Tab-separated table of C-alpha atoms (C1' of nucleotides) in Angstrom:
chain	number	residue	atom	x	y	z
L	1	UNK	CA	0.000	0.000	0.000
L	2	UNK	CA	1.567	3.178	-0.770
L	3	UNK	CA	1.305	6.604	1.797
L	4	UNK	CA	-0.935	7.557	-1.051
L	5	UNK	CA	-3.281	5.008	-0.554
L	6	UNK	CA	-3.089	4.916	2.961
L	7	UNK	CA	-4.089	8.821	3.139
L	8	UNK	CA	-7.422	8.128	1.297
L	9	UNK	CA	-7.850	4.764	3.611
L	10	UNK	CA	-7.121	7.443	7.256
L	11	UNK	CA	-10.222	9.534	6.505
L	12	UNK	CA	-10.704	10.897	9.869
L	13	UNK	CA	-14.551	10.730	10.501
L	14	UNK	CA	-14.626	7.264	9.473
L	15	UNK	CA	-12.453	6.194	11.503
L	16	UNK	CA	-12.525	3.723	14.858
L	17	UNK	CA	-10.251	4.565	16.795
L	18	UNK	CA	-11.321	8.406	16.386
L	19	UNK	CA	-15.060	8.079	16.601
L	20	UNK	CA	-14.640	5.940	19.852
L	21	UNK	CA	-12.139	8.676	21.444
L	22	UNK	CA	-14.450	11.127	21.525
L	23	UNK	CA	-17.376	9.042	22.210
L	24	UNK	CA	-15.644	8.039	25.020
L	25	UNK	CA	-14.462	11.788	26.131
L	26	UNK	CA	-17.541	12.709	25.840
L	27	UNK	CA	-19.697	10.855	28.103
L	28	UNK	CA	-16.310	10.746	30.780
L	29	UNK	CA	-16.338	14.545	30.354
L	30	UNK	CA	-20.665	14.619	31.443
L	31	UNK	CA	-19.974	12.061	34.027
L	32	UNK	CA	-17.224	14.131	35.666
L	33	UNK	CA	-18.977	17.006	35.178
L	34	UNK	CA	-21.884	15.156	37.522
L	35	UNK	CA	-19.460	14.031	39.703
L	36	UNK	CA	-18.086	17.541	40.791
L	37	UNK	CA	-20.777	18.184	42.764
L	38	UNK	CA	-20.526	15.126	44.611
L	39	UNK	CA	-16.801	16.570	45.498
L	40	UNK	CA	-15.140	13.288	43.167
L	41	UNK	CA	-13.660	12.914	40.004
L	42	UNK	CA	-13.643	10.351	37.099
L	43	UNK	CA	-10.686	8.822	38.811
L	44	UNK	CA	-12.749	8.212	41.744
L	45	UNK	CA	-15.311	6.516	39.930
L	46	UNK	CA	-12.718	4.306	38.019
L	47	UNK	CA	-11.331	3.190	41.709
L	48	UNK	CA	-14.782	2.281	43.490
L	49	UNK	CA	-16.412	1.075	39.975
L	50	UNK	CA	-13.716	-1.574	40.186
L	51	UNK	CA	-13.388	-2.226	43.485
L	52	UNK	CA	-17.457	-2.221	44.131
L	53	UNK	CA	-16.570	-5.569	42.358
L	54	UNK	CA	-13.058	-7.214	43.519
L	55	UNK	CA	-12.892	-5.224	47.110
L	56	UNK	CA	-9.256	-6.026	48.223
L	57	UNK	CA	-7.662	-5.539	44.681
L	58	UNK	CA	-3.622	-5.040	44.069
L	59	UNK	CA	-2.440	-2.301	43.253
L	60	UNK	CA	-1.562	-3.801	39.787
L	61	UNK	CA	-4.885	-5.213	39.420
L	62	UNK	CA	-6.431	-1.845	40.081
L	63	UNK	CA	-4.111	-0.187	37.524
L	64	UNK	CA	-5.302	-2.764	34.841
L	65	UNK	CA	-8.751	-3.162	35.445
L	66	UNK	CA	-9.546	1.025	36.682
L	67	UNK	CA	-7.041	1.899	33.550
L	68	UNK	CA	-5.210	4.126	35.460
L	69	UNK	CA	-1.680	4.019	35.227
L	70	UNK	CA	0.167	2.493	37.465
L	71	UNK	CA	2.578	5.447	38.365
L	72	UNK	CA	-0.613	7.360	39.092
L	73	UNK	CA	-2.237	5.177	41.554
L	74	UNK	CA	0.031	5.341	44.330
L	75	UNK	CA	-0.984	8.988	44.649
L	76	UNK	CA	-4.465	8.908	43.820
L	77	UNK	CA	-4.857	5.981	46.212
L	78	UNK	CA	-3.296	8.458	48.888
L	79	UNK	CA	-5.711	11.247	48.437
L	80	UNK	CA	-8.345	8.440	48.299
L	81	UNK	CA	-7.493	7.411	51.416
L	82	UNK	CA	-7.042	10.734	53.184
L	83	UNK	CA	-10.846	11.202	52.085
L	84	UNK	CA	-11.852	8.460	53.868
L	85	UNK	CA	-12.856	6.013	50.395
L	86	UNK	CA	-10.423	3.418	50.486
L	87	UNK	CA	-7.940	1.993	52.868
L	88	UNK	CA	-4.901	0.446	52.125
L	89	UNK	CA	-3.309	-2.542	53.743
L	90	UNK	CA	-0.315	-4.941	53.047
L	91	UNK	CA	-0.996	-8.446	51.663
L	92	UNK	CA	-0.107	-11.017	53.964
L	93	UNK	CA	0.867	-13.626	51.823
L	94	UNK	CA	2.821	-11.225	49.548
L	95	UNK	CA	4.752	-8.828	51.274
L	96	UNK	CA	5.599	-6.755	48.413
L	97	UNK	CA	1.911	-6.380	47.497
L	98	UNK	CA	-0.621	-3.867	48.985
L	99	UNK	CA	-4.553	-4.398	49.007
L	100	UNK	CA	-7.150	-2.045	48.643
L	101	UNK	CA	-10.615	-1.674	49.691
L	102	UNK	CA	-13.295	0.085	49.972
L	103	UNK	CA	-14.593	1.857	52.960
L	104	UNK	CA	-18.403	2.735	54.163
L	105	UNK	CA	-18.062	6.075	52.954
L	106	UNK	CA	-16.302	4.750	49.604
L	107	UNK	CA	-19.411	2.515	49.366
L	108	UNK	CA	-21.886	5.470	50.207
L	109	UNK	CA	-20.070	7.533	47.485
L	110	UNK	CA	-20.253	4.833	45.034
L	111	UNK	CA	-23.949	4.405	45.394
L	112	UNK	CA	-24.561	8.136	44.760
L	113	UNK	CA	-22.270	7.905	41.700
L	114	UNK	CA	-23.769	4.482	40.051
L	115	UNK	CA	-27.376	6.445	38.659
L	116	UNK	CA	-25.166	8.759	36.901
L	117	UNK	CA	-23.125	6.182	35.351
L	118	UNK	CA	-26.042	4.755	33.910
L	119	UNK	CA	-27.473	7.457	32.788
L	120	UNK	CA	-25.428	8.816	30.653
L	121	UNK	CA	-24.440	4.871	29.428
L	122	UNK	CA	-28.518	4.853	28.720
L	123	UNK	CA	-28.518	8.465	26.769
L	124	UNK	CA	-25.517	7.178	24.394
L	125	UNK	CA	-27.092	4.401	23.754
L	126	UNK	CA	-30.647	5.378	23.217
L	127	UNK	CA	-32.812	3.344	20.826
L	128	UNK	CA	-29.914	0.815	20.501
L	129	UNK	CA	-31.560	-2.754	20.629
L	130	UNK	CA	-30.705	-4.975	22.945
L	131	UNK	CA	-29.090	-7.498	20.238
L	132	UNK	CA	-27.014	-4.414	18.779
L	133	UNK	CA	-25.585	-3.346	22.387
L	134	UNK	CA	-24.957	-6.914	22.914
L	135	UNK	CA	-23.032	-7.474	19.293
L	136	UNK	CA	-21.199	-4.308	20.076
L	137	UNK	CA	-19.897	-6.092	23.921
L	138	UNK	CA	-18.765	-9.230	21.489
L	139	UNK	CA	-16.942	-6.571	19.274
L	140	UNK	CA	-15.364	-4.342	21.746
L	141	UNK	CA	-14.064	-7.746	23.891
L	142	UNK	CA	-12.615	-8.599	20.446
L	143	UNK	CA	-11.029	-5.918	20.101
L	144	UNK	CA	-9.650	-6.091	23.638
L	145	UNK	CA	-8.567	-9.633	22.788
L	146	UNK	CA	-6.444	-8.663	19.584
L	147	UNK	CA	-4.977	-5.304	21.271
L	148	UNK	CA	-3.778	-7.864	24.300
L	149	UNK	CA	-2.581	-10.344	21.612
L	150	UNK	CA	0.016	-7.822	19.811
F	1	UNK	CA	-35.978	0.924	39.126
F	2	UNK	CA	-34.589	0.011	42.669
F	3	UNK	CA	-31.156	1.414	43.730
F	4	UNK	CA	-30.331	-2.868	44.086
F	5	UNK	CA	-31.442	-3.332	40.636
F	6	UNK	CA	-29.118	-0.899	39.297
F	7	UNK	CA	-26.182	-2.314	41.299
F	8	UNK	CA	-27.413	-5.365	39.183
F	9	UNK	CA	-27.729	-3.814	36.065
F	10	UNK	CA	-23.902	-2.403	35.836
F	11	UNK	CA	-21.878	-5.313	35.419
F	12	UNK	CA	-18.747	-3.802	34.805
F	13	UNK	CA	-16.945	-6.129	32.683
F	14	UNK	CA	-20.408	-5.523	30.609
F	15	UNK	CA	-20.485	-1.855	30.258
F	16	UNK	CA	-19.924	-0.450	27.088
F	17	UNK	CA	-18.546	2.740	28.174
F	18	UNK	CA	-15.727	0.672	30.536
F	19	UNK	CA	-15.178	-1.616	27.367
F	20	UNK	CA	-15.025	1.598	25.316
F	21	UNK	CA	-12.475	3.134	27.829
F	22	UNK	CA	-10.087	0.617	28.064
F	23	UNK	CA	-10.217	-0.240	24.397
F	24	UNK	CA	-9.376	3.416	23.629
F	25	UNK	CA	-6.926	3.726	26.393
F	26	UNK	CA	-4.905	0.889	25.088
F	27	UNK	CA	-4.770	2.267	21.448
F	28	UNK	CA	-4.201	5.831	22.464
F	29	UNK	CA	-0.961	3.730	24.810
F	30	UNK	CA	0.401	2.101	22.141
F	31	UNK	CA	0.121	5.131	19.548
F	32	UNK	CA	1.723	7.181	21.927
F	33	UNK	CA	4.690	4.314	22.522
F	34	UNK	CA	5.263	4.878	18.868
F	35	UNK	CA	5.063	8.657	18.177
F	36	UNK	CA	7.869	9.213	21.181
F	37	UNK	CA	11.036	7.832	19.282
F	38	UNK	CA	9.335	10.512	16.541
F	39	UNK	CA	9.762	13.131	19.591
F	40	UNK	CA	6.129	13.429	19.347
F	41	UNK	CA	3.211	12.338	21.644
F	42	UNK	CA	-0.421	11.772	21.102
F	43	UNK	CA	-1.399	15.399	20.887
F	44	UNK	CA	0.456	16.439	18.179
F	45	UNK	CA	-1.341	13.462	16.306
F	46	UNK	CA	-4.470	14.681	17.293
F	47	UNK	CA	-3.938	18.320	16.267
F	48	UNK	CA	-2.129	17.202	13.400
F	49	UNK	CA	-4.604	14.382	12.054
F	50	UNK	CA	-7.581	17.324	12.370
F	51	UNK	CA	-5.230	19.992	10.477
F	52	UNK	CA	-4.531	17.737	7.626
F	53	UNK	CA	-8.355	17.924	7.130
F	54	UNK	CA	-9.107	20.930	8.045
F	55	UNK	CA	-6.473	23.301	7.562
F	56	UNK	CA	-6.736	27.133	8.924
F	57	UNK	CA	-8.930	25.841	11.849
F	58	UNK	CA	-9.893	28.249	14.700
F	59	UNK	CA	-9.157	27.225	18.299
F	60	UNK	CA	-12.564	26.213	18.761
F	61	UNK	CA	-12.925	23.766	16.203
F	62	UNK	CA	-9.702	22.159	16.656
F	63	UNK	CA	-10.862	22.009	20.568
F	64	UNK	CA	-14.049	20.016	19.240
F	65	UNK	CA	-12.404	18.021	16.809
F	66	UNK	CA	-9.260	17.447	18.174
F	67	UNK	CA	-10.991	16.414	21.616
F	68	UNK	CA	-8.513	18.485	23.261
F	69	UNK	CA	-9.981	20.849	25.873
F	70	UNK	CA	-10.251	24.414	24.709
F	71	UNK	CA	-7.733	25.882	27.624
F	72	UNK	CA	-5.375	23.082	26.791
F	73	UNK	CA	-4.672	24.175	23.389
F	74	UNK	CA	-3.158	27.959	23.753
F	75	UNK	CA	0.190	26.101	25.676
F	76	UNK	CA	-0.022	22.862	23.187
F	77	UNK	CA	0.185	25.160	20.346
F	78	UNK	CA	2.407	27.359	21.653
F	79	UNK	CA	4.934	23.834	21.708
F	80	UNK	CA	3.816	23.429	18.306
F	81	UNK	CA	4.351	26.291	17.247
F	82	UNK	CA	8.151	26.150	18.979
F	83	UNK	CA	8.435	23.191	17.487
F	84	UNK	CA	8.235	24.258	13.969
F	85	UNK	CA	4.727	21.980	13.276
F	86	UNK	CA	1.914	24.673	13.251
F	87	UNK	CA	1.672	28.613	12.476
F	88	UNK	CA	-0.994	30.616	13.784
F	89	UNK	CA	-2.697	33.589	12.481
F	90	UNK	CA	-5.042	35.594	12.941
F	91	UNK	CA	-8.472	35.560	11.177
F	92	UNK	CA	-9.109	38.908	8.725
F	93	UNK	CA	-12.727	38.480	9.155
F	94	UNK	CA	-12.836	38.030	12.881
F	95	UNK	CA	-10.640	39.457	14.863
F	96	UNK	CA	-11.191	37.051	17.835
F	97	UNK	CA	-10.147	34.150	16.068
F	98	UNK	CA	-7.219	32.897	15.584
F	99	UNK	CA	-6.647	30.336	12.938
F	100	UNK	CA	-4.134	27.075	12.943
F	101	UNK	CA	-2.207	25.867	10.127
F	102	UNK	CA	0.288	23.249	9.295
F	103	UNK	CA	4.122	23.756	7.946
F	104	UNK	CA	5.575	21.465	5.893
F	105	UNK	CA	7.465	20.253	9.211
F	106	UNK	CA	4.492	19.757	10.071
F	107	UNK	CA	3.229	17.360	7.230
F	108	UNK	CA	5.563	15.173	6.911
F	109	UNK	CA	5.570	14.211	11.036
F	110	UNK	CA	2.190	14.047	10.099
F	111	UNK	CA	3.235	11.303	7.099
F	112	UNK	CA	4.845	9.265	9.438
F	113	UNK	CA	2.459	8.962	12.189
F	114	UNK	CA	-0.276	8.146	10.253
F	115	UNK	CA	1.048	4.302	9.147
F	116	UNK	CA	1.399	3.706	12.727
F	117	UNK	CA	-1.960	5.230	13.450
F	118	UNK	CA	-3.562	2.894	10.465
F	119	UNK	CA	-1.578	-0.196	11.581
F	120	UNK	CA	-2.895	0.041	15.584
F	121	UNK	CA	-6.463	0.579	13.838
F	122	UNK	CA	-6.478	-2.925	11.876
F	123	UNK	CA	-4.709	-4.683	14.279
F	124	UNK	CA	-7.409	-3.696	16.973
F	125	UNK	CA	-10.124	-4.856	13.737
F	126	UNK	CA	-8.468	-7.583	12.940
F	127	UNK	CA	-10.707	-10.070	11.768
F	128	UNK	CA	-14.160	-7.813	11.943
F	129	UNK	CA	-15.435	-7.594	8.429
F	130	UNK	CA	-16.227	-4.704	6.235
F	131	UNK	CA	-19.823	-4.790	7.047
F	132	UNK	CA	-18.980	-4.991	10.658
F	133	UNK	CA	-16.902	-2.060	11.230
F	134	UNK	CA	-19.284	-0.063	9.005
F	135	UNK	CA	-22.377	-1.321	11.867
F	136	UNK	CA	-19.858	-0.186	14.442
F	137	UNK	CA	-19.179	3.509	12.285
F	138	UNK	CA	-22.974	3.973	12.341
F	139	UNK	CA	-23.373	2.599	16.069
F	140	UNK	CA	-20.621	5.264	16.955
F	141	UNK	CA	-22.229	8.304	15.378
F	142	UNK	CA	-25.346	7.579	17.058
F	143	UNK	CA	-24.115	7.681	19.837
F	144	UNK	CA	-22.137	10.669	19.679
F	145	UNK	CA	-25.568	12.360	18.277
F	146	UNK	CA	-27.601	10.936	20.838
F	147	UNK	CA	-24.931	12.454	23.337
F	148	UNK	CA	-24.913	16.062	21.669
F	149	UNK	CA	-28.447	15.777	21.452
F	150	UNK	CA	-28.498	15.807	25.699
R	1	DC	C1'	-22.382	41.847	27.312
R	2	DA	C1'	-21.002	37.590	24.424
R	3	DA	C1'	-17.486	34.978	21.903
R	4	DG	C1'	-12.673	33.645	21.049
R	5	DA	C1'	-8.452	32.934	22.942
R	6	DT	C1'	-4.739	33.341	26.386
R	7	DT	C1'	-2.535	33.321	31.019
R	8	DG	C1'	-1.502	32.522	36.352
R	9	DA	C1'	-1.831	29.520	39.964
R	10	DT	C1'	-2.485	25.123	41.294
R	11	DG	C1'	-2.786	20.306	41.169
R	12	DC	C1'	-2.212	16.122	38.781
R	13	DT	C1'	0.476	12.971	35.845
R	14	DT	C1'	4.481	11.046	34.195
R	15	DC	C1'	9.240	9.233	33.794
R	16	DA	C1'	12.890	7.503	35.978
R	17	DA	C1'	14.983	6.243	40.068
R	18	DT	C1'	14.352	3.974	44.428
R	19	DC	C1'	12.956	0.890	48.069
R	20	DT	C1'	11.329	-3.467	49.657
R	21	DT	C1'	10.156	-8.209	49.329
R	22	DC	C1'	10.263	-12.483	46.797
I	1	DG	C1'	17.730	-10.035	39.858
I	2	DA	C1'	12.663	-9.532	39.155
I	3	DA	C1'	8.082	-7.947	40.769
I	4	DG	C1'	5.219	-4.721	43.448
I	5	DA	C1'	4.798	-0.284	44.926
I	6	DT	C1'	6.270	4.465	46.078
I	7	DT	C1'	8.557	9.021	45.443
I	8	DG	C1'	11.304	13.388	43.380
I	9	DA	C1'	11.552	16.358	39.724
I	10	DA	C1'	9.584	18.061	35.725
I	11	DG	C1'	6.115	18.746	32.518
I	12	DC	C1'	1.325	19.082	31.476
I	13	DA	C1'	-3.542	19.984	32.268
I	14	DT	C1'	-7.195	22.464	34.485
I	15	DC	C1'	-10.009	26.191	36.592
I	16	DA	C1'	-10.898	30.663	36.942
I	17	DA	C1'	-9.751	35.139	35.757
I	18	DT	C1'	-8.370	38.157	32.035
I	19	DC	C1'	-7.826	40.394	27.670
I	20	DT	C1'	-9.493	41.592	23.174
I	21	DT	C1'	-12.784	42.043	19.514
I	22	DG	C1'	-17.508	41.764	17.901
DNA sequence: CAAGATTGATGCTTCAATCTTC
DNA sequence: GAAGATTGAAGCATCAATCTTG
């Protein structure tokens, strides 16, 4: 394929990976915007939305699963913590590992946040069929699945 | 709907906004991994990708398009701009505006990027059919009209 | 006064280096 | 020496305030 080609092929509003980014930057942008008031941020979400379903995560699991980078958490986690949301405790079988989970108020603040989630997941996806949301879970875990692969 | 059922309904590993985010966060990773030895990161590909369209953009259109927040862009251009990449000037029918536009520098950065940008993109669709990714183009402009439409 | 863009202060993120435990 | 996590320094993003033109 020559760059020629490959120019006409990149046209930008037809395009995935483009479309998706500010799909997705959109409806994070609402929900944090709904958030604010609630004093928390996206981040915040990301943390409890994951942990709300493995309480006690790694650190490394959090990073993978809350996509937050690694690097990031340590400090996030800290603020987190001085808030009240999570605590953070070592793993006893794995000294080098730390474990966090959720606190009452973390749980609390989660349960405020969860409507809002939906809501805006129910606004993108308004008059989607249930059969097209569910193709379009199939396709995104395939992509997922090939990303992983490379 | 009962707060319980909602806790129900989000199954994260089902969500497509999670799904979306970490599929998007994992492309944007790797495109970024690429553009650095290129001493560029996955801004100027944004700004760039939208200029090579749209050349002479304002602020604000390169803000929408470029999904970069509006107050984000005076300082990114201004490394642009350092950087040899863009030129501004400003608008002779409105004074306000200020309008964006690509150097040759700027072009052929742009040239190289975009294989990497095209190769991430089909190895994330690898193996989805035509007529798939075209049911996923229309899936994602819904959404993003549904979303604008809020 | 509204729209377009920039800037100052602050806070967050990021890279690389570091520390600890396995 | 590798894996898990944290931290110091630097760069970047963000909010609110500001400047300019319509």
């Amino acid at each position: 394929m020559t760059l020629r080609q490959l120019w006409d092929d990149y046209v930008l509003d037809a395009s995935v990976p483009y479309l998706m980014n500010r799909v997705v930057a959109r409806m994070n942008r609402e929900l944090e915007a709904r958030l604010k008031p609630l004093g928390a941020t996206f981040q915040h979400w990301r943390i409890l939305a994951v942990l709300a379903r493995d309480d006690g995560s790694s650190i490394t699991h959090l990073a993978r699963y809350a996509v937050v980078p690694h690097s990031s958490l340590s400090r996030l986690l800290s603020r987190m913590e001085a808030e009240g949301l999570v605590r953070r405790d070592g793993d006893e079988q794995d000294g080098r590992s730390v474990t966090v989970w959720v606190t009452p108020a973390g749980t609390a603040l989660y349960r405020r946040m969860l409507p809002m989630a939906i809501d805006i997941r129910e606004r993108a996806l308004q008059g989607v069929a249930t059969d097209e949301r569910e193709a379009l879970h199939r396709l995104l875990d395939r992509m997922m699945d090939n990303l992983q692969a490379g």
